[in-house]
């Protein structure tokens, strides 16, 4: 049955639509932190549909909210007042930390970043954008144009002039050997020099922790230091929280808060986990930035009632059950367990991350050279052991990505770590 589906997939879908595994997996249903495939095999899910099933599979509170809303009305567009959309916008505005915030809902993180770029370039009257090396911001034409990861940027054509800044990867690049303070100082000096050679950009867009890039991040405080320079030039800061938001990092509700001594970003984008599988993305910005557009606009599917109902129920559950605290506690235990296991595997260059957002970088032993084949082998071995994980990294890195639902318990974390340890050992 799966082979037939794979053939049908290949016959009608693009060749560039990536599939995991030599024998691709059809997931038929899930519950809690587990999913099942078409053959009845059960897996512990440590990737959550790319960090999207944030709370749990088949969470009763969310499925009930979706079912009840579907029985009333599913969709009307933004041309009509929409109570669930207003209620979720109020919650997101308050949680964002951005003063006098306005919220616009989209259907994806890509669309959210598109909107942020539209706002920033219009507000600043500039089509120059600063982005981070090794970054990823989506698959649309404009988002690809600011993506600093060669493996996910299929064209150099763009409506934007993009300049790439150092700092998103702590342990690679020209400043990797420096201590944290000197690393930040060197990246700031580079930013200052870059700004001296270009017309004033509209914004810097940055993921606090790079997602597709392999869960890499700078030292805490880098973007706060950047902000001081950006403010001198009137350049906006866009925080891409599509993967880092909603408490996943454990220590903070938003990734930007690790760099927040100069206040919240001017614009923040979000998506993925807030819908727990329903298609929700969005942008939060100060009112004068959000309201700078001087033409009409709507969203046909952004903010539709059924997705907003899911988002409200999911957010309520997350806050009421302190899943941020759970990510901090269980994630802290999991990352130490994985570091202990990885210390015995020469192919593991680094275990990094925070909360339930953990990256394991695989290289050829004794070198810094990426080993994509070994990373793929670990992915396969983990599946054989009953665990689903992700992978990522820039063009010269190969990383495994571990990002379970935030309700993960200690026993499940230990089970997943044991499977992953065996998978890592299998490549020696």
CSV table of C-alpha atoms in Angstrom, one decimal:
chain,number,residue,atom,x,y,z
A,1,UNK,CA,0.0,0.0,0.0
A,2,UNK,CA,2.8,2.4,0.9
A,3,UNK,CA,4.8,1.6,-2.2
A,4,UNK,CA,1.7,2.3,-4.3
A,5,UNK,CA,1.2,5.6,-2.6
A,6,UNK,CA,4.9,6.5,-3.2
A,7,UNK,CA,4.5,5.8,-6.9
A,8,UNK,CA,1.4,8.0,-7.1
A,9,UNK,CA,3.3,10.7,-5.1
A,10,UNK,CA,6.1,10.7,-7.6
A,11,UNK,CA,3.8,10.7,-10.5
A,12,UNK,CA,1.9,13.9,-9.6
A,13,UNK,CA,4.1,15.9,-7.1
A,14,UNK,CA,7.4,17.8,-7.7
A,15,UNK,CA,10.7,16.1,-7.7
A,16,UNK,CA,12.0,18.7,-5.3
A,17,UNK,CA,9.4,17.9,-2.6
A,18,UNK,CA,11.6,16.2,0.0
A,19,UNK,CA,10.7,12.9,1.6
A,20,UNK,CA,12.4,11.4,4.6
A,21,UNK,CA,13.7,7.8,4.6
A,22,UNK,CA,14.7,5.4,1.9
A,23,UNK,CA,11.3,3.8,2.4
A,24,UNK,CA,9.1,6.8,3.0
A,25,UNK,CA,6.7,6.8,5.9
A,26,UNK,CA,2.9,7.3,5.8
A,27,UNK,CA,1.7,8.5,9.2
A,28,UNK,CA,-1.9,7.6,9.7
A,29,UNK,CA,-2.7,8.8,13.2
A,30,UNK,CA,-1.2,10.0,16.5
A,31,UNK,CA,-1.9,10.4,20.2
A,32,UNK,CA,0.1,12.3,22.7
A,33,UNK,CA,3.8,12.0,21.8
A,34,UNK,CA,3.3,9.0,19.5
A,35,UNK,CA,2.3,8.4,15.9
A,36,UNK,CA,1.5,5.2,13.9
A,37,UNK,CA,2.3,4.4,10.3
A,38,UNK,CA,0.2,2.6,7.7
A,39,UNK,CA,1.6,-0.8,8.7
A,40,UNK,CA,0.6,-0.3,12.4
A,41,UNK,CA,4.1,0.5,13.6
A,42,UNK,CA,4.2,3.0,16.5
A,43,UNK,CA,6.9,5.7,16.8
A,44,UNK,CA,7.9,8.2,19.5
A,45,UNK,CA,7.7,11.5,17.7
A,46,UNK,CA,10.6,13.8,18.4
A,47,UNK,CA,9.9,16.1,15.4
A,48,UNK,CA,6.2,17.0,15.6
A,49,UNK,CA,5.6,17.6,11.9
A,50,UNK,CA,8.6,20.1,11.9
A,51,UNK,CA,7.9,21.6,15.3
A,52,UNK,CA,4.2,22.1,14.5
A,53,UNK,CA,2.4,19.5,16.6
A,54,UNK,CA,3.7,21.6,19.6
A,55,UNK,CA,1.5,20.4,22.4
A,56,UNK,CA,0.5,16.8,21.6
A,57,UNK,CA,-1.1,14.7,18.9
A,58,UNK,CA,-4.9,14.6,19.1
A,59,UNK,CA,-5.0,16.9,22.1
A,60,UNK,CA,-8.6,16.6,23.3
A,61,UNK,CA,-8.9,20.3,24.1
A,62,UNK,CA,-7.9,21.3,20.5
A,63,UNK,CA,-9.9,18.6,18.7
A,64,UNK,CA,-13.0,19.6,20.7
A,65,UNK,CA,-12.5,23.3,19.9
A,66,UNK,CA,-12.1,22.4,16.2
A,67,UNK,CA,-15.1,20.2,16.1
A,68,UNK,CA,-17.3,22.6,17.9
A,69,UNK,CA,-16.2,25.5,15.6
A,70,UNK,CA,-16.7,23.4,12.5
A,71,UNK,CA,-20.3,22.8,13.6
A,72,UNK,CA,-20.9,26.6,13.6
A,73,UNK,CA,-18.9,28.1,10.8
A,74,UNK,CA,-15.5,27.2,9.4
A,75,UNK,CA,-14.6,30.3,7.4
A,76,UNK,CA,-15.7,33.7,6.3
A,77,UNK,CA,-12.5,35.7,5.4
A,78,UNK,CA,-11.3,38.9,7.0
A,79,UNK,CA,-14.1,40.9,5.3
A,80,UNK,CA,-16.3,40.2,8.3
A,81,UNK,CA,-15.8,40.5,12.0
A,82,UNK,CA,-14.4,37.3,13.5
A,83,UNK,CA,-14.6,36.8,17.2
A,84,UNK,CA,-12.0,34.0,17.6
A,85,UNK,CA,-9.5,36.0,15.5
A,86,UNK,CA,-9.9,39.1,17.7
A,87,UNK,CA,-9.6,37.0,20.8
A,88,UNK,CA,-6.4,35.2,19.7
A,89,UNK,CA,-5.0,38.5,18.4
A,90,UNK,CA,-5.5,40.1,21.9
A,91,UNK,CA,-3.7,37.2,23.5
A,92,UNK,CA,-0.8,37.3,21.1
A,93,UNK,CA,-0.4,41.1,21.3
A,94,UNK,CA,-0.2,40.9,25.0
A,95,UNK,CA,2.2,38.0,25.1
A,96,UNK,CA,4.5,39.5,22.4
A,97,UNK,CA,5.8,42.3,24.6
A,98,UNK,CA,5.6,44.7,21.7
A,99,UNK,CA,4.0,48.0,22.8
A,100,UNK,CA,0.7,49.1,21.1
A,101,UNK,CA,0.9,45.9,19.1
A,102,UNK,CA,-1.1,45.0,16.0
A,103,UNK,CA,-1.5,41.4,14.8
A,104,UNK,CA,-2.1,40.1,11.3
A,105,UNK,CA,-2.8,36.4,10.8
A,106,UNK,CA,-1.5,34.3,7.8
A,107,UNK,CA,-1.6,30.6,6.9
A,108,UNK,CA,2.2,29.9,7.3
A,109,UNK,CA,5.5,31.1,8.5
A,110,UNK,CA,6.6,31.9,4.9
A,111,UNK,CA,3.6,34.2,4.4
A,112,UNK,CA,4.2,35.8,7.8
A,113,UNK,CA,7.8,36.6,6.8
A,114,UNK,CA,6.6,37.9,3.4
A,115,UNK,CA,4.3,40.3,5.3
A,116,UNK,CA,7.0,41.4,7.7
A,117,UNK,CA,9.2,42.2,4.7
A,118,UNK,CA,6.4,44.1,3.0
A,119,UNK,CA,5.9,46.1,6.2
A,120,UNK,CA,9.5,46.9,6.9
A,121,UNK,CA,10.4,47.9,3.3
A,122,UNK,CA,7.3,50.0,3.0
A,123,UNK,CA,7.9,51.7,6.4
A,124,UNK,CA,11.6,52.4,5.7
A,125,UNK,CA,11.3,53.0,1.9
A,126,UNK,CA,14.2,50.6,1.3
A,127,UNK,CA,14.4,47.2,-0.4
A,128,UNK,CA,17.7,46.4,1.3
A,129,UNK,CA,17.4,43.7,3.9
A,130,UNK,CA,20.0,42.3,6.3
A,131,UNK,CA,19.8,38.6,7.0
A,132,UNK,CA,21.9,36.0,8.8
A,133,UNK,CA,24.2,33.5,7.2
A,134,UNK,CA,22.8,29.9,7.5
A,135,UNK,CA,19.3,31.3,7.9
A,136,UNK,CA,16.0,30.0,6.5
A,137,UNK,CA,12.8,32.1,6.3
A,138,UNK,CA,10.5,30.2,3.9
A,139,UNK,CA,9.9,29.0,0.4
A,140,UNK,CA,8.3,32.0,-1.3
A,141,UNK,CA,10.1,34.2,-3.8
A,142,UNK,CA,10.9,37.0,-1.3
A,143,UNK,CA,11.6,34.6,1.6
A,144,UNK,CA,14.0,32.6,-0.6
A,145,UNK,CA,15.7,35.9,-1.4
A,146,UNK,CA,16.7,36.4,2.3
A,147,UNK,CA,17.6,32.8,3.1
A,148,UNK,CA,21.3,32.4,3.8
A,149,UNK,CA,21.3,28.6,3.5
A,150,UNK,CA,22.3,27.4,0.0
A,151,UNK,CA,20.6,24.1,0.4
A,152,UNK,CA,17.2,25.9,0.7
A,153,UNK,CA,17.7,28.8,-1.8
A,154,UNK,CA,17.0,27.6,-5.3
A,155,UNK,CA,17.4,31.0,-7.0
A,156,UNK,CA,19.5,34.1,-6.6
A,157,UNK,CA,16.8,36.2,-8.2
A,158,UNK,CA,15.0,38.4,-5.7
A,159,UNK,CA,13.0,41.7,-5.4
A,160,UNK,CA,15.3,42.5,-2.4
A,161,UNK,CA,18.9,43.4,-2.0
A,162,UNK,CA,20.1,41.1,0.7
A,163,UNK,CA,23.3,41.5,2.7
A,164,UNK,CA,24.3,38.7,5.0
A,165,UNK,CA,25.7,39.2,8.5
A,166,UNK,CA,27.9,37.1,10.7
A,167,UNK,CA,26.8,35.6,14.0
A,168,UNK,CA,24.1,33.0,13.6
A,169,UNK,CA,26.4,30.1,14.1
A,170,UNK,CA,28.6,30.2,17.2
A,171,UNK,CA,31.0,27.3,16.5
A,172,UNK,CA,31.8,27.9,12.8
A,173,UNK,CA,33.1,30.8,10.7
A,174,UNK,CA,35.8,33.3,11.1
A,175,UNK,CA,35.0,34.2,14.7
A,176,UNK,CA,34.4,30.7,16.1
A,177,UNK,CA,37.6,30.6,18.1
A,178,UNK,CA,36.8,33.7,20.1
A,179,UNK,CA,35.2,33.8,23.5
A,180,UNK,CA,31.5,34.9,23.7
A,181,UNK,CA,32.2,38.6,24.4
A,182,UNK,CA,34.8,38.9,21.7
A,183,UNK,CA,32.6,36.9,19.3
A,184,UNK,CA,29.8,39.4,19.8
A,185,UNK,CA,32.2,42.4,19.5
A,186,UNK,CA,33.6,41.0,16.2
A,187,UNK,CA,30.1,40.5,14.8
A,188,UNK,CA,29.0,44.0,15.8
A,189,UNK,CA,32.2,45.4,14.2
A,190,UNK,CA,31.4,43.5,11.0
A,191,UNK,CA,27.8,44.9,11.1
A,192,UNK,CA,29.0,48.5,11.6
A,193,UNK,CA,31.4,48.1,8.7
A,194,UNK,CA,28.7,46.6,6.4
A,195,UNK,CA,26.4,49.5,7.2
A,196,UNK,CA,29.1,51.9,6.2
A,197,UNK,CA,29.1,50.4,2.7
A,198,UNK,CA,25.4,50.3,1.8
A,199,UNK,CA,22.3,52.5,1.7
A,200,UNK,CA,20.3,52.2,4.9
A,201,UNK,CA,18.6,48.9,5.0
A,202,UNK,CA,14.9,48.4,5.9
A,203,UNK,CA,15.5,45.7,8.5
A,204,UNK,CA,17.5,42.9,9.9
A,205,UNK,CA,15.6,39.6,10.0
A,206,UNK,CA,16.9,36.9,12.2
A,207,UNK,CA,15.9,33.6,13.8
A,208,UNK,CA,17.0,33.6,17.5
A,209,UNK,CA,17.8,29.9,17.0
A,210,UNK,CA,18.2,28.9,13.4
A,211,UNK,CA,15.8,26.1,12.6
A,212,UNK,CA,16.6,24.5,9.2
A,213,UNK,CA,20.1,25.6,9.8
A,214,UNK,CA,20.5,22.9,12.4
A,215,UNK,CA,19.4,24.6,15.7
A,216,UNK,CA,22.4,26.9,15.7
A,217,UNK,CA,22.5,30.1,17.6
A,218,UNK,CA,24.8,33.0,18.7
A,219,UNK,CA,25.7,33.8,22.3
A,220,UNK,CA,22.9,35.4,24.3
A,221,UNK,CA,23.0,39.1,23.8
A,222,UNK,CA,24.2,39.2,20.2
A,223,UNK,CA,21.0,40.7,18.8
A,224,UNK,CA,20.7,43.1,21.7
A,225,UNK,CA,24.2,44.4,20.7
A,226,UNK,CA,23.1,44.5,17.0
A,227,UNK,CA,20.0,46.4,18.1
A,228,UNK,CA,22.1,49.3,19.5
A,229,UNK,CA,23.7,49.7,16.0
A,230,UNK,CA,20.5,49.2,14.1
A,231,UNK,CA,18.7,51.9,16.2
A,232,UNK,CA,21.4,54.4,15.3
A,233,UNK,CA,20.6,53.9,11.6
A,234,UNK,CA,16.8,53.5,12.1
A,235,UNK,CA,16.9,49.9,10.9
A,236,UNK,CA,14.1,47.6,12.1
A,237,UNK,CA,14.6,44.3,13.8
A,238,UNK,CA,12.4,41.4,12.7
A,239,UNK,CA,12.5,38.4,15.0
A,240,UNK,CA,11.5,35.2,13.1
A,241,UNK,CA,9.9,33.1,15.9
A,242,UNK,CA,8.4,30.5,13.6
A,243,UNK,CA,10.3,27.7,15.4
A,244,UNK,CA,11.5,29.3,18.6
A,245,UNK,CA,8.2,30.7,19.9
A,246,UNK,CA,5.6,29.7,22.6
A,247,UNK,CA,8.1,28.5,25.2
A,248,UNK,CA,9.9,25.8,23.2
A,249,UNK,CA,13.4,27.0,24.4
A,250,UNK,CA,12.3,26.6,28.0
A,251,UNK,CA,14.1,29.6,29.5
A,252,UNK,CA,12.0,32.1,27.6
A,253,UNK,CA,8.6,32.3,25.9
A,254,UNK,CA,10.1,33.9,22.8
A,255,UNK,CA,13.6,33.4,21.5
A,256,UNK,CA,14.2,37.1,21.3
A,257,UNK,CA,14.1,37.4,25.1
A,258,UNK,CA,17.6,35.9,25.3
A,259,UNK,CA,18.7,39.1,23.5
A,260,UNK,CA,16.1,41.5,25.0
A,261,UNK,CA,18.0,44.0,27.1
A,262,UNK,CA,17.0,46.7,24.5
A,263,UNK,CA,13.4,45.7,24.4
A,264,UNK,CA,11.3,43.6,22.1
A,265,UNK,CA,11.7,43.5,18.3
A,266,UNK,CA,10.0,46.0,16.0
A,267,UNK,CA,8.3,43.1,14.2
A,268,UNK,CA,7.9,39.5,15.2
A,269,UNK,CA,6.7,36.6,13.0
A,270,UNK,CA,5.2,33.3,14.3
A,271,UNK,CA,3.6,30.1,13.0
A,272,UNK,CA,3.9,26.3,13.4
A,273,UNK,CA,3.2,25.4,17.0
A,274,UNK,CA,0.5,27.8,17.9
A,275,UNK,CA,-2.1,25.8,15.8
A,276,UNK,CA,-0.9,22.4,16.9
A,277,UNK,CA,-1.1,21.3,13.3
A,278,UNK,CA,-3.7,23.8,12.1
A,279,UNK,CA,-2.4,26.3,9.5
A,280,UNK,CA,-1.7,29.5,11.5
A,281,UNK,CA,1.0,32.1,11.0
A,282,UNK,CA,1.2,35.7,11.8
A,283,UNK,CA,3.0,39.0,12.3
A,284,UNK,CA,3.1,41.3,15.3
A,285,UNK,CA,4.3,44.8,15.0
A,286,UNK,CA,4.1,48.3,16.5
A,287,UNK,CA,1.0,50.0,15.3
A,288,UNK,CA,2.8,52.7,13.2
A,289,UNK,CA,4.6,49.9,11.3
A,290,UNK,CA,1.6,47.6,10.9
A,291,UNK,CA,-0.5,50.5,9.7
A,292,UNK,CA,2.0,52.0,7.2
A,293,UNK,CA,0.4,50.3,4.2
A,294,UNK,CA,-1.8,52.8,2.2
A,295,UNK,CA,-3.8,50.3,0.1
A,296,UNK,CA,-6.5,47.9,0.9
A,297,UNK,CA,-5.7,44.3,1.9
A,298,UNK,CA,-7.5,41.2,3.1
A,299,UNK,CA,-6.7,37.6,3.9
A,300,UNK,CA,-8.9,34.9,2.5
A,301,UNK,CA,-7.6,32.1,4.8
A,302,UNK,CA,-5.5,33.9,7.4
A,303,UNK,CA,-7.4,34.0,10.7
A,304,UNK,CA,-10.2,31.8,9.6
A,305,UNK,CA,-12.5,30.7,12.5
A,306,UNK,CA,-11.5,27.1,12.7
A,307,UNK,CA,-7.8,27.7,12.9
A,308,UNK,CA,-8.3,30.5,15.4
A,309,UNK,CA,-10.4,28.2,17.6
A,310,UNK,CA,-7.6,25.7,17.5
A,311,UNK,CA,-5.0,28.3,18.4
A,312,UNK,CA,-6.9,29.6,21.4
A,313,UNK,CA,-7.5,26.2,22.8
A,314,UNK,CA,-3.8,25.2,22.2
A,315,UNK,CA,-2.5,28.4,23.8
A,316,UNK,CA,-4.8,28.0,26.8
A,317,UNK,CA,-3.6,24.5,27.3
A,318,UNK,CA,0.1,25.5,26.9
A,319,UNK,CA,-0.2,28.3,29.5
A,320,UNK,CA,-2.4,26.4,32.0
A,321,UNK,CA,-0.1,23.4,32.0
A,322,UNK,CA,3.2,25.4,32.1
A,323,UNK,CA,4.6,23.6,29.0
A,324,UNK,CA,7.4,26.2,28.9
A,325,UNK,CA,8.5,25.0,32.3
A,326,UNK,CA,8.2,21.4,31.1
A,327,UNK,CA,10.4,22.2,28.1
A,328,UNK,CA,13.0,23.7,30.5
A,329,UNK,CA,13.0,20.8,32.9
A,330,UNK,CA,12.6,17.8,30.5
A,331,UNK,CA,14.6,19.5,27.8
A,332,UNK,CA,17.5,20.2,30.1
A,333,UNK,CA,17.6,16.5,31.2
A,334,UNK,CA,17.3,15.3,27.6
A,335,UNK,CA,20.1,17.5,26.3
A,336,UNK,CA,22.5,16.4,29.1
A,337,UNK,CA,21.6,12.7,28.4
A,338,UNK,CA,22.3,13.2,24.7
A,339,UNK,CA,25.6,15.0,25.4
A,340,UNK,CA,26.7,12.1,27.6
A,341,UNK,CA,25.8,9.6,24.9
A,342,UNK,CA,27.4,11.6,22.1
A,343,UNK,CA,30.7,11.9,24.0
A,344,UNK,CA,31.3,8.3,23.1
A,345,UNK,CA,30.6,8.8,19.4
A,346,UNK,CA,33.5,10.4,17.5
A,347,UNK,CA,31.2,11.5,14.6
A,348,UNK,CA,29.3,13.8,16.9
A,349,UNK,CA,30.9,17.3,16.7
A,350,UNK,CA,28.4,19.1,18.9
A,351,UNK,CA,25.1,18.7,20.8
A,352,UNK,CA,23.5,22.1,21.2
A,353,UNK,CA,20.3,23.9,21.8
A,354,UNK,CA,18.0,24.7,24.7
A,355,UNK,CA,14.7,23.5,26.0
A,356,UNK,CA,13.1,21.0,23.6
A,357,UNK,CA,15.0,22.3,20.6
A,358,UNK,CA,18.2,20.3,20.3
A,359,UNK,CA,20.7,19.9,17.5
A,360,UNK,CA,23.3,17.1,17.0
A,361,UNK,CA,25.9,17.9,14.4
A,362,UNK,CA,27.5,15.0,12.6
A,363,UNK,CA,30.9,15.2,11.0
A,364,UNK,CA,33.6,12.9,9.7
A,365,UNK,CA,35.5,11.9,12.9
A,366,UNK,CA,38.4,14.1,13.7
A,367,UNK,CA,37.4,16.8,11.3
A,368,UNK,CA,34.8,19.6,10.8
A,369,UNK,CA,33.7,18.2,7.5
A,370,UNK,CA,30.0,17.5,7.3
A,371,UNK,CA,28.9,13.8,6.8
A,372,UNK,CA,25.4,13.9,5.4
A,373,UNK,CA,25.5,10.1,4.7
A,374,UNK,CA,26.1,9.4,8.4
A,375,UNK,CA,23.4,11.8,9.5
A,376,UNK,CA,21.0,10.1,7.1
A,377,UNK,CA,22.0,6.7,8.6
A,378,UNK,CA,21.3,7.9,12.1
A,379,UNK,CA,17.8,9.1,10.9
A,380,UNK,CA,17.1,5.6,9.5
A,381,UNK,CA,18.4,3.8,12.5
A,382,UNK,CA,16.3,5.9,14.8
A,383,UNK,CA,13.3,5.1,12.8
A,384,UNK,CA,14.1,1.4,13.0
A,385,UNK,CA,14.3,1.8,16.8
A,386,UNK,CA,10.9,3.5,16.9
A,387,UNK,CA,11.9,7.2,17.0
A,388,UNK,CA,11.2,10.0,14.5
A,389,UNK,CA,13.7,12.9,14.4
A,390,UNK,CA,14.5,15.6,11.9
A,391,UNK,CA,17.6,16.8,10.1
A,392,UNK,CA,19.0,20.1,8.9
A,393,UNK,CA,22.1,22.2,8.6
A,394,UNK,CA,23.7,24.5,6.1
A,395,UNK,CA,25.5,23.5,2.9
A,396,UNK,CA,28.6,22.5,4.9
A,397,UNK,CA,27.0,21.0,7.9
A,398,UNK,CA,24.8,18.0,8.7
A,399,UNK,CA,22.7,18.1,11.9
A,400,UNK,CA,20.0,16.0,13.5
A,401,UNK,CA,17.1,18.0,14.9
A,402,UNK,CA,15.3,16.9,18.1
A,403,UNK,CA,12.1,18.8,18.9
A,404,UNK,CA,9.4,16.8,20.6
A,405,UNK,CA,5.9,18.1,21.6
A,406,UNK,CA,6.3,20.3,24.7
A,407,UNK,CA,4.2,17.9,26.8
A,408,UNK,CA,7.0,15.2,26.6
A,409,UNK,CA,7.5,13.5,29.9
A,410,UNK,CA,10.6,12.2,31.6
A,411,UNK,CA,10.0,8.5,30.7
A,412,UNK,CA,9.5,9.3,27.1
A,413,UNK,CA,12.6,11.6,27.0
A,414,UNK,CA,14.7,8.7,28.4
A,415,UNK,CA,13.2,6.2,25.9
A,416,UNK,CA,13.9,8.5,23.0
A,417,UNK,CA,17.4,9.3,24.2
A,418,UNK,CA,18.2,5.5,24.5
A,419,UNK,CA,17.0,4.9,20.9
A,420,UNK,CA,19.0,7.8,19.6
A,421,UNK,CA,22.1,6.7,21.5
A,422,UNK,CA,21.9,3.3,19.8
A,423,UNK,CA,21.3,5.0,16.4
A,424,UNK,CA,24.4,7.2,16.9
A,425,UNK,CA,26.5,4.2,18.0
A,426,UNK,CA,25.4,2.3,14.8
A,427,UNK,CA,27.4,4.7,12.6
A,428,UNK,CA,30.8,4.0,14.3
